[in-house]
Amino acid sequence: MRGIISQKLGGLSSQVVGNYMLRLRPAASARHYSSATKEMTVRDALNSALDEEMAADPNVFVMGEEVGEYQGAYKITKGLLDKYGPERVVDTPITEAGFAGIGVGSAYHGLRPVIEFMTFNFSMQAIDHIINSAAKSNYMSAGQINVPIVFRGPNGPAAGVGAQHSQCYGAWYGSVPGLKVLVPYSSEDARGLLKAAIRDPDPVVFLENELLYGESFPVSAEALDSSFCLPIGKAKFSQCSSSVDRSQIEREGKDITITAFSKMVGYALKAAEILEKEGINAEVINLRSIRPLDRATINASVRKTNRLVTVEEGFPQHGVGAEICASVVEDSFGYLDAPVERIAGADVPTPYAANLERMAFPQIEDIVRAAKRACYRSVPMAATA
Amino acid sequence: MASSSCLTKSKTSIIHHLKSIKLNSHNLLHTISSPPFPLPKQTTTSPIDSAIVCFQSLYFRRQLHSATSVNNEVHQLPAEAPLQQVLNYPVGKVKFTPKLAFTAGSTEERVPCYRVLNENGQPITDSDSLEISKELAVKMYTDMVTLEVMDTIFYEAQRQGRISFYATTTGEEAINIASAAALNNQDFVFPQYREPGVLLWRGFTLQEFAHQCFGNKYDNGKGRQMPIHYGSRKHNYFTVASTVATQIPHAVGAAYSLKMEKQDSCVITYFGDGGSSTADFHAAINFAAVLEVPVIFFCRNNGWAISTPTNEQFRSDGVVVRGKAYGVPSIRVDGNDALAIYTAVSGARKMAIEEQTPVLIEALTYRTGHHSTSDDSTKYRSIDEIEQWRGDQNPVKRFRKWIESKGWWSHEAESEHHINIRKQLSQAIQAAERVEKPRIADMFNDVYDVLPKNLMEQEAFIRKTIKKHTQDYPSDVPL
């Protein structure tokens, strides 16, 4: 993992990378968890969620390239073949359209497939089955055919893998009625949302992040229970009222709202720490779900802070940030004290060279600068990237 | 790489070459002289035994994979290796040949077409056909005629502007009805859109067909799809998708679920010659072979994919030959011979279930109707050609001749059936036309299992707006 981060940060020295990692850790453990008992990697969180759901329901099975003998390209399915056998952990030929379509067909008849794309980039080969078959069948058949299927795998830019392997599909799938789109950040997110996705009667696109697989997060005893499940369509931040469950808050603040999902939640939290030192108290919303989008939570937060920064790694045009911005303009326009700041990946295919790649995606400093702009604080002109 | 360089080398250098491949590829290749595992002895060549050997070779491939991942032990060739005759490749033994010979791309001789009734409805001597009862034969024939009449009347209704779209199955009545007759009603059907006869056979009523085509509130698809996109869970007939051939992988997935549940039923999926060019067809048939699932791939090769004739669709000997390429048992059948189709599908079903294998059937027929009401096929093919198929090869007429020759059908019965069906259809259409259109709620429900908040809000909002501005909204949207 550290190797990947180091590759990702390319030009930085290993000392800097080490510091970066060190700085991330306290940030993670400083967050509020109701009863943090142990740490768990996102990889183990996903693996244990799959394992528990397969144990609980014999109709759940996993299908994809290299999921069995090889234990998954990223080892998310480790140990499952031995435990559940080749009928429920199915290695497939290399045809995404094939196993996505076959998964949909098996869901038509009562199975609950979990389809692994080695990366979501390859889901492009199967997008007809995700959109035209999985998302629409319940509607087109007037409720006669529901499709309880999960499409999961790493999404978004990884590190040093170039244009065709570095892109975020959040906005793509987020625009399709009939789909649910989940975007976990932490290990609790990963466990709770994957379990929810597998149990859900509708098709779910589950967007993981390769660079988070090896990250450890504190996990509460509650989240380790096999019955643990998170609600779909709720951001990790409930209403800012006195009855708020503090465990649901990613980071509470009063001066500015920062929305983020997946890896960008970590960046947003880090940016919030930096902003804190400069007297700006940022509230971070971990979206967890892109469709349905938790408009209520986002708007409640903006009505409190009056300022908004959206962060995502996807392309800017018609992105998740654009949708959030539209939602706030529609519902809370009068509450805004500054233009909404939208931070996204650059509007170019991802370059391979590490220096350019870094420039192509949001960095912590970008979030800090945008937040300061929205708070009308002076911002140094020189780019720090 | 290996094959191209082998072509120019002597036997010794081939061995040397193999040895180097062997060393480089960590045991993935083994020669017969030094098997890494005790191989099964092949003493007979019966199909069952071949299947076992085939299974074992797969099994050994798995072992091989595990073994190499555990240790990287390299098997050395004996110092004086005998000349290699056979390459023990992971998928089976492959003989070496010193001759440079490419396999033919296509051959003059085509795969024969299975037929048991000639054009005059006379049984062909010594044919392998199943005996069918009078009752079954008459139901098959009457359903074929019903389908023919239904097509004519719905087609006319479209021409009169009463429905937006229609596509007939004209020329493919035998494929529809005889294949349905050979299946069990518990078998799943993943149709394209030219197989309403299968649904008819299973008891979907003419009134239900009419409700769907008119998209009214009794349509069990709630008016959400174009005419002819029927679907009925009750009849195990999955809703028609407009996308060409996506139903083929779905069928394989459903077959996989049947296999996991160890049920005594199978899946059939229908598609056309055009659909056989899609990536979905190739992916699905390959997966079905690898997953060993009970599915029948039924290709209706009717000569035309809209305006594209089969000679512009593929250069292979039709679709049947592809089964062999994917390791799937296959048959070509006369698509205008109901008895041959019935027998072939019965056999395929038995094989699919008992042997847990996919089977490919290519039925040769001709689309004597237009592709759909959006098409005028006389723009790209001659009327003479169409008429020839309508006459000589007409599947309904041929089957009628056969049941008449058996003494099971008469002119009187024919005319009575026609009058009866026309009357039923006319009533069904009038009734369907009078029924209210779907309610406004049907625009929003079923997008998800449970209506999400944003759709609830939208529905409430539109209801409120309609109530406020009733005069501005169309009167045919029941609230």
Coordinates of N, CA and C in Angstrom, one line a residue, chain B residues 292-469:
Chain B
E292 N -21.0 -25.3 -18.0 CA -21.8 -26.6 -18.2 C -23.2 -26.5 -17.7
V293 N -24.0 -25.6 -18.3 CA -25.3 -25.3 -17.9 C -26.4 -25.8 -18.9
P294 N -27.6 -26.1 -18.4 CA -28.7 -26.6 -19.2 C -29.4 -25.5 -20.0
V295 N -28.9 -25.1 -21.1 CA -29.5 -24.0 -21.9 C -29.5 -24.4 -23.4
I296 N -30.6 -24.1 -24.0 CA -30.8 -24.4 -25.5 C -30.7 -23.0 -26.2
F297 N -29.7 -22.9 -27.0 CA -29.6 -21.7 -27.8 C -30.3 -21.9 -29.1
F298 N -31.4 -21.2 -29.3 CA -32.2 -21.5 -30.6 C -32.1 -20.3 -31.5
C299 N -31.3 -20.5 -32.6 CA -31.1 -19.5 -33.6 C -32.1 -19.6 -34.7
R300 N -33.0 -18.6 -34.8 CA -33.9 -18.6 -36.0 C -33.2 -17.9 -37.1
N301 N -32.5 -18.7 -38.0 CA -31.8 -18.1 -39.1 C -32.9 -17.9 -40.2
N302 N -33.4 -16.7 -40.3 CA -34.5 -16.5 -41.3 C -34.0 -15.7 -42.5
G303 N -32.7 -15.7 -42.6 CA -32.1 -15.1 -43.9 C -31.9 -13.6 -43.9
W304 N -32.6 -12.9 -43.0 CA -32.5 -11.4 -43.0 C -32.4 -10.8 -41.6
A305 N -31.4 -9.9 -41.4 CA -31.4 -9.1 -40.2 C -31.8 -7.7 -40.6
I306 N -33.0 -7.4 -40.4 CA -33.7 -6.2 -41.1 C -33.3 -6.4 -42.6
S307 N -32.4 -5.5 -43.1 CA -32.2 -5.6 -44.6 C -30.9 -6.3 -44.9
T308 N -30.2 -6.8 -43.9 CA -28.9 -7.4 -44.1 C -29.1 -8.9 -44.3
P309 N -28.7 -9.4 -45.5 CA -28.9 -10.8 -45.8 C -27.8 -11.6 -45.1
T310 N -28.0 -12.9 -44.9 CA -27.0 -13.7 -44.1 C -25.6 -13.7 -44.8
N311 N -25.6 -13.6 -46.1 CA -24.2 -13.6 -46.7 C -23.4 -12.4 -46.5
E312 N -24.1 -11.3 -45.9 CA -23.3 -10.2 -45.5 C -23.2 -10.2 -43.9
Q313 N -23.9 -11.1 -43.3 CA -23.8 -11.2 -41.9 C -22.6 -12.1 -41.4
F314 N -22.4 -13.2 -42.1 CA -21.2 -14.0 -41.7 C -20.8 -14.8 -42.9
R315 N -19.5 -15.3 -42.8 CA -19.0 -16.1 -43.9 C -18.9 -17.6 -43.5
S316 N -19.3 -17.9 -42.3 CA -19.3 -19.3 -41.9 C -20.5 -20.0 -42.4
D317 N -20.5 -21.3 -42.3 CA -21.6 -22.1 -42.7 C -22.7 -21.9 -41.7
G318 N -23.3 -20.7 -41.8 CA -24.4 -20.3 -40.8 C -23.9 -20.3 -39.4
V319 N -24.8 -20.6 -38.5 CA -24.5 -20.5 -37.1 C -24.2 -21.8 -36.4
V320 N -24.7 -22.9 -37.0 CA -24.5 -24.2 -36.4 C -23.1 -24.6 -36.2
V321 N -22.2 -24.2 -37.1 CA -20.8 -24.5 -37.0 C -20.1 -23.9 -35.8
R322 N -20.7 -22.8 -35.3 CA -20.0 -22.2 -34.2 C -20.1 -23.0 -32.9
G323 N -21.1 -23.8 -32.8 CA -21.3 -24.7 -31.6 C -20.0 -25.5 -31.4
K324 N -19.5 -26.1 -32.5 CA -18.3 -26.9 -32.5 C -17.1 -26.1 -31.9
A325 N -17.0 -24.9 -32.4 CA -15.9 -24.0 -32.0 C -15.9 -23.7 -30.5
Y326 N -17.1 -23.7 -29.9 CA -17.2 -23.4 -28.5 C -17.4 -24.7 -27.7
G327 N -17.3 -25.9 -28.3 CA -17.5 -27.1 -27.6 C -18.9 -27.4 -27.2
V328 N -19.9 -27.0 -28.0 CA -21.3 -27.1 -27.7 C -22.0 -28.0 -28.7
P329 N -22.7 -29.1 -28.3 CA -23.4 -30.0 -29.3 C -24.4 -29.1 -30.1
S330 N -24.5 -29.4 -31.3 CA -25.3 -28.5 -32.2 C -26.0 -29.3 -33.3
I331 N -27.1 -28.7 -33.8 CA -27.8 -29.3 -34.9 C -28.5 -28.2 -35.7
R332 N -28.5 -28.6 -37.0 CA -29.2 -27.6 -37.9 C -30.5 -28.3 -38.3
V333 N -31.6 -27.6 -38.3 CA -32.9 -28.2 -38.5 C -33.7 -27.3 -39.4
D334 N -34.6 -28.0 -40.1 CA -35.5 -27.3 -41.1 C -36.5 -26.5 -40.3
G335 N -36.4 -25.2 -40.3 CA -37.3 -24.3 -39.5 C -38.7 -24.3 -40.0
N336 N -39.0 -24.9 -41.1 CA -40.4 -24.9 -41.6 C -41.0 -26.3 -41.4
D337 N -40.3 -27.2 -40.7 CA -40.8 -28.5 -40.5 C -41.1 -28.7 -39.0
A338 N -42.4 -28.5 -38.6 CA -42.7 -28.5 -37.2 C -42.3 -29.8 -36.5
L339 N -42.5 -30.9 -37.2 CA -42.2 -32.2 -36.5 C -40.7 -32.3 -36.3
A340 N -39.9 -31.8 -37.2 CA -38.4 -31.9 -37.0 C -38.0 -31.0 -35.9
I341 N -38.6 -29.8 -35.8 CA -38.3 -28.9 -34.7 C -38.7 -29.5 -33.4
Y342 N -39.9 -30.1 -33.4 CA -40.4 -30.7 -32.1 C -39.4 -31.8 -31.7
T343 N -39.0 -32.6 -32.6 CA -38.1 -33.7 -32.2 C -36.7 -33.2 -31.8
A344 N -36.2 -32.2 -32.5 CA -34.9 -31.7 -32.2 C -34.9 -31.0 -30.8
V345 N -35.9 -30.2 -30.6 CA -35.9 -29.5 -29.3 C -36.1 -30.5 -28.1
S346 N -37.0 -31.5 -28.4 CA -37.1 -32.5 -27.3 C -35.8 -33.2 -27.0
G347 N -35.1 -33.5 -28.1 CA -33.7 -34.2 -27.9 C -32.8 -33.2 -27.2
A348 N -32.8 -32.0 -27.6 CA -31.9 -31.0 -27.0 C -32.2 -30.8 -25.5
R349 N -33.5 -30.8 -25.2 CA -33.9 -30.6 -23.8 C -33.4 -31.7 -22.9
K350 N -33.6 -32.9 -23.4 CA -33.2 -34.1 -22.7 C -31.7 -34.1 -22.4
M351 N -31.0 -33.7 -23.5 CA -29.5 -33.7 -23.4 C -29.1 -32.6 -22.4
A352 N -29.7 -31.4 -22.5 CA -29.3 -30.3 -21.7 C -29.5 -30.6 -20.2
I353 N -30.6 -31.3 -19.9 CA -30.9 -31.5 -18.5 C -30.1 -32.7 -18.0
E354 N -30.1 -33.8 -18.8 CA -29.4 -35.0 -18.3 C -27.9 -34.9 -18.3
E355 N -27.4 -34.2 -19.2 CA -25.9 -34.0 -19.3 C -25.4 -32.7 -18.8
Q356 N -26.4 -31.8 -18.4 CA -26.0 -30.5 -18.0 C -25.1 -29.8 -19.0
T357 N -25.6 -29.7 -20.2 CA -24.8 -29.1 -21.2 C -25.6 -28.1 -22.0
P358 N -25.0 -27.1 -22.6 CA -25.7 -26.3 -23.6 C -25.9 -27.0 -24.9
V359 N -26.9 -26.6 -25.7 CA -27.1 -27.2 -27.0 C -27.4 -26.1 -27.9
L360 N -26.9 -26.1 -29.1 CA -27.2 -25.0 -30.1 C -28.1 -25.6 -31.2
I361 N -29.2 -25.0 -31.5 CA -30.0 -25.4 -32.6 C -30.1 -24.2 -33.6
E362 N -29.8 -24.5 -34.9 CA -30.0 -23.5 -35.9 C -31.1 -23.9 -36.8
A363 N -32.2 -23.2 -36.8 CA -33.3 -23.5 -37.6 C -33.3 -22.6 -38.9
L364 N -33.3 -23.3 -40.0 CA -33.2 -22.5 -41.3 C -34.7 -22.2 -41.7
T365 N -34.9 -20.9 -41.9 CA -36.3 -20.5 -42.2 C -36.2 -19.3 -43.1
Y366 N -37.3 -18.6 -43.2 CA -37.3 -17.4 -44.0 C -38.3 -16.4 -43.4
R367 N -37.9 -15.2 -43.2 CA -38.8 -14.2 -42.7 C -39.7 -13.6 -43.8
T368 N -40.9 -14.2 -43.9 CA -41.7 -13.8 -45.1 C -42.4 -12.5 -44.8
G369 N -42.4 -12.0 -43.6 CA -43.0 -10.7 -43.3 C -41.9 -9.6 -43.4
H370 N -42.3 -8.4 -43.2 CA -41.3 -7.3 -43.1 C -40.6 -7.5 -41.7
H371 N -39.5 -6.8 -41.5 CA -38.8 -6.9 -40.2 C -39.8 -6.4 -39.1
S372 N -40.4 -5.3 -39.3 CA -41.4 -4.8 -38.4 C -42.3 -3.8 -39.2
T373 N -43.2 -3.2 -38.6 CA -44.0 -2.2 -39.3 C -43.2 -0.9 -39.6
S374 N -42.0 -0.8 -39.2 CA -41.1 0.3 -39.6 C -40.3 0.0 -40.8
D375 N -40.6 -1.2 -41.5 CA -39.8 -1.7 -42.5 C -40.6 -2.0 -43.8
D376 N -40.1 -1.8 -44.9 CA -40.7 -2.2 -46.2 C -39.6 -3.1 -46.9
S377 N -39.8 -4.4 -46.7 CA -38.7 -5.3 -47.2 C -38.6 -5.4 -48.7
T378 N -39.7 -4.9 -49.4 CA -39.6 -5.1 -50.9 C -38.6 -4.1 -51.4
K379 N -38.1 -3.2 -50.6 CA -37.0 -2.3 -51.0 C -35.7 -3.0 -51.2
Y380 N -35.5 -4.1 -50.5 CA -34.2 -4.8 -50.6 C -34.3 -6.2 -51.0
R381 N -35.5 -6.8 -51.3 CA -35.6 -8.1 -51.7 C -36.8 -8.3 -52.6
S382 N -36.7 -9.3 -53.5 CA -37.8 -9.3 -54.5 C -39.1 -10.0 -54.0
I383 N -40.2 -9.6 -54.5 CA -41.5 -10.1 -54.1 C -41.5 -11.6 -54.5
D384 N -40.8 -11.9 -55.6 CA -40.8 -13.4 -56.1 C -40.2 -14.2 -55.0
E385 N -39.1 -13.7 -54.4 CA -38.4 -14.5 -53.4 C -39.3 -14.8 -52.2
I386 N -40.0 -13.7 -51.8 CA -40.9 -13.9 -50.7 C -42.0 -14.8 -51.0
E387 N -42.6 -14.7 -52.2 CA -43.7 -15.6 -52.6 C -43.3 -17.0 -52.6
Q388 N -42.1 -17.2 -53.1 CA -41.6 -18.6 -53.2 C -41.6 -19.3 -51.8
W389 N -41.1 -18.6 -50.8 CA -41.0 -19.1 -49.5 C -42.4 -19.3 -48.9
R390 N -43.3 -18.3 -49.2 CA -44.6 -18.4 -48.7 C -45.4 -19.6 -49.3
G391 N -45.0 -20.0 -50.5 CA -45.7 -21.1 -51.1 C -45.0 -22.5 -50.7
D392 N -43.9 -22.7 -51.3 CA -43.3 -24.1 -51.2 C -42.9 -24.4 -49.8
Q393 N -42.4 -23.5 -49.1 CA -41.9 -23.8 -47.7 C -42.8 -23.4 -46.6
N394 N -43.9 -23.0 -46.9 CA -44.8 -22.5 -45.8 C -45.0 -23.5 -44.7
P395 N -44.5 -23.2 -43.5 CA -44.5 -24.2 -42.4 C -45.9 -24.6 -41.9
V396 N -46.9 -23.7 -42.0 CA -48.2 -24.0 -41.5 C -48.9 -24.9 -42.5
K397 N -48.8 -24.6 -43.8 CA -49.4 -25.4 -44.8 C -48.8 -26.9 -44.8
R398 N -47.5 -26.9 -44.6 CA -46.9 -28.2 -44.6 C -47.4 -29.1 -43.4
F399 N -47.5 -28.5 -42.3 CA -48.0 -29.3 -41.1 C -49.5 -29.6 -41.3
R400 N -50.2 -28.7 -41.9 CA -51.6 -29.0 -42.2 C -51.8 -30.2 -43.1
K401 N -50.9 -30.3 -44.1 CA -51.0 -31.4 -45.0 C -50.7 -32.7 -44.3
W402 N -49.8 -32.6 -43.4 CA -49.5 -33.8 -42.6 C -50.6 -34.3 -41.7
I403 N -51.2 -33.3 -40.9 CA -52.3 -33.8 -40.0 C -53.5 -34.2 -40.8
E404 N -53.7 -33.6 -42.0 CA -54.8 -34.0 -42.9 C -54.6 -35.4 -43.4
S405 N -53.4 -35.7 -43.7 CA -53.1 -37.0 -44.2 C -53.3 -38.1 -43.1
K406 N -53.1 -37.6 -41.9 CA -53.4 -38.5 -40.8 C -54.9 -38.7 -40.5
G407 N -55.7 -37.8 -41.1 CA -57.1 -37.8 -40.8 C -57.5 -37.1 -39.6
W408 N -56.6 -36.2 -39.1 CA -56.8 -35.4 -37.9 C -57.4 -34.0 -38.1
W409 N -57.5 -33.6 -39.3 CA -58.0 -32.2 -39.6 C -58.8 -32.2 -40.9
S410 N -59.7 -31.2 -41.0 CA -60.5 -31.1 -42.1 C -60.7 -29.7 -42.5
H411 N -61.3 -29.5 -43.7 CA -61.6 -28.1 -44.2 C -62.5 -27.4 -43.3
E412 N -63.5 -28.2 -42.8 CA -64.5 -27.6 -41.9 C -63.9 -27.1 -40.6
A413 N -63.0 -28.0 -40.1 CA -62.4 -27.6 -38.8 C -61.5 -26.3 -39.0
E414 N -60.9 -26.3 -40.2 CA -60.0 -25.1 -40.6 C -60.8 -23.9 -40.6
S415 N -61.9 -23.9 -41.3 CA -62.7 -22.7 -41.5 C -63.3 -22.3 -40.1
E416 N -63.8 -23.2 -39.4 CA -64.4 -22.9 -38.0 C -63.3 -22.2 -37.1
H417 N -62.1 -22.8 -37.1 CA -61.0 -22.2 -36.3 C -60.7 -20.8 -36.7
H418 N -60.6 -20.6 -38.0 CA -60.3 -19.2 -38.5 C -61.4 -18.2 -38.1
I419 N -62.6 -18.6 -38.3 CA -63.7 -17.7 -37.9 C -63.7 -17.4 -36.4
N420 N -63.5 -18.4 -35.7 CA -63.5 -18.3 -34.2 C -62.4 -17.4 -33.7
I421 N -61.2 -17.6 -34.3 CA -60.0 -16.8 -33.8 C -60.2 -15.3 -34.2
R422 N -60.6 -15.1 -35.5 CA -60.8 -13.7 -35.9 C -61.8 -13.0 -35.0
K423 N -62.9 -13.7 -34.7 CA -63.9 -13.1 -33.8 C -63.3 -12.8 -32.5
Q424 N -62.6 -13.7 -31.9 CA -62.0 -13.5 -30.6 C -61.0 -12.3 -30.6
L425 N -60.2 -12.2 -31.7 CA -59.2 -11.1 -31.8 C -59.9 -9.8 -32.0
S426 N -60.9 -9.8 -32.8 CA -61.6 -8.5 -33.0 C -62.2 -8.0 -31.7
Q427 N -62.8 -8.9 -30.9 CA -63.3 -8.5 -29.6 C -62.2 -8.1 -28.7
A428 N -61.1 -8.8 -28.7 CA -60.0 -8.5 -27.8 C -59.4 -7.1 -28.1
I429 N -59.3 -6.8 -29.4 CA -58.8 -5.4 -29.8 C -59.8 -4.3 -29.3
Q430 N -61.0 -4.6 -29.6 CA -62.0 -3.5 -29.2 C -62.0 -3.3 -27.7
A431 N -61.9 -4.4 -27.0 CA -61.9 -4.3 -25.5 C -60.6 -3.6 -25.0
A432 N -59.5 -4.0 -25.6 CA -58.2 -3.4 -25.2 C -58.2 -1.9 -25.5
E433 N -58.8 -1.5 -26.6 CA -58.8 -0.1 -27.0 C -59.7 0.8 -26.0
R434 N -60.7 0.1 -25.4 CA -61.6 0.9 -24.5 C -61.0 1.0 -23.1
V435 N -60.1 0.1 -22.8 CA -59.6 0.1 -21.4 C -58.8 1.4 -21.2
E436 N -58.9 1.9 -19.9 CA -58.1 3.1 -19.6 C -56.6 2.9 -19.7
K437 N -55.9 3.9 -19.9 CA -54.4 3.8 -20.0 C -53.9 3.7 -18.5
P438 N -52.6 3.4 -18.4 CA -52.0 3.3 -17.0 C -52.1 4.5 -16.2
R439 N -52.2 4.3 -14.9 CA -52.3 5.5 -14.0 C -51.0 6.2 -13.9
I440 N -51.1 7.4 -13.3 CA -49.9 8.2 -13.2 C -48.9 7.5 -12.2
A441 N -49.4 6.8 -11.2 CA -48.5 6.1 -10.3 C -47.6 5.1 -11.0
D442 N -48.1 4.6 -12.1 CA -47.3 3.6 -12.9 C -46.1 4.2 -13.6
M443 N -46.1 5.5 -13.6 CA -44.9 6.1 -14.2 C -43.7 6.0 -13.2
F444 N -44.0 5.9 -11.9 CA -43.0 6.0 -10.9 C -42.7 4.7 -10.2
N445 N -43.7 3.8 -10.1 CA -43.4 2.6 -9.3 C -42.5 1.6 -10.2
D446 N -41.9 0.7 -9.5 CA -41.0 -0.4 -10.0 C -39.7 0.1 -10.6
V447 N -39.4 1.4 -10.5 CA -38.0 1.8 -10.8 C -37.1 1.1 -9.8
Y448 N -37.6 1.1 -8.5 CA -36.9 0.4 -7.4 C -38.0 -0.5 -6.8
D449 N -37.5 -1.4 -6.0 CA -38.4 -2.3 -5.2 C -39.3 -1.4 -4.4
V450 N -38.8 -0.4 -3.7 CA -39.5 0.5 -2.9 C -39.4 1.9 -3.5
L451 N -40.5 2.6 -3.6 CA -40.4 4.0 -4.1 C -39.5 4.9 -3.3
P452 N -38.4 5.4 -3.9 CA -37.5 6.3 -3.2 C -38.1 7.7 -3.0
K453 N -37.5 8.4 -2.0 CA -38.0 9.7 -1.6 C -38.2 10.6 -2.8
N454 N -37.2 10.7 -3.6 CA -37.3 11.7 -4.7 C -38.4 11.4 -5.7
L455 N -38.7 10.1 -5.9 CA -39.8 9.8 -6.8 C -41.2 10.1 -6.1
M456 N -41.2 9.8 -4.8 CA -42.4 10.1 -4.0 C -42.7 11.6 -4.1
E457 N -41.7 12.4 -4.0 CA -41.9 13.9 -4.1 C -42.3 14.3 -5.4
Q458 N -41.7 13.7 -6.5 CA -42.1 14.0 -7.8 C -43.6 13.6 -8.1
E459 N -43.9 12.5 -7.6 CA -45.3 12.0 -7.9 C -46.3 12.9 -7.2
A460 N -46.0 13.3 -5.9 CA -46.9 14.1 -5.1 C -47.0 15.5 -5.8
F461 N -45.9 16.0 -6.3 CA -45.8 17.3 -7.0 C -46.7 17.3 -8.3
I462 N -46.5 16.2 -9.1 CA -47.3 16.2 -10.3 C -48.8 16.1 -10.1
R463 N -49.1 15.3 -9.1 CA -50.6 15.2 -8.7 C -51.1 16.5 -8.3
K464 N -50.4 17.2 -7.5 CA -50.8 18.6 -7.0 C -51.0 19.5 -8.2
T465 N -50.0 19.5 -9.1 CA -50.0 20.4 -10.3 C -51.2 20.1 -11.2
I466 N -51.4 18.8 -11.4 CA -52.5 18.4 -12.3 C -53.9 18.9 -11.7
K467 N -54.0 18.7 -10.4 CA -55.3 19.1 -9.7 C -55.5 20.6 -9.9
K468 N -54.4 21.3 -9.8 CA -54.4 22.8 -9.8 C -54.7 23.3 -11.3
H469 N -54.2 22.5 -12.2 CA -54.4 23.0 -13.6 C -55.0 21.9 -14.5

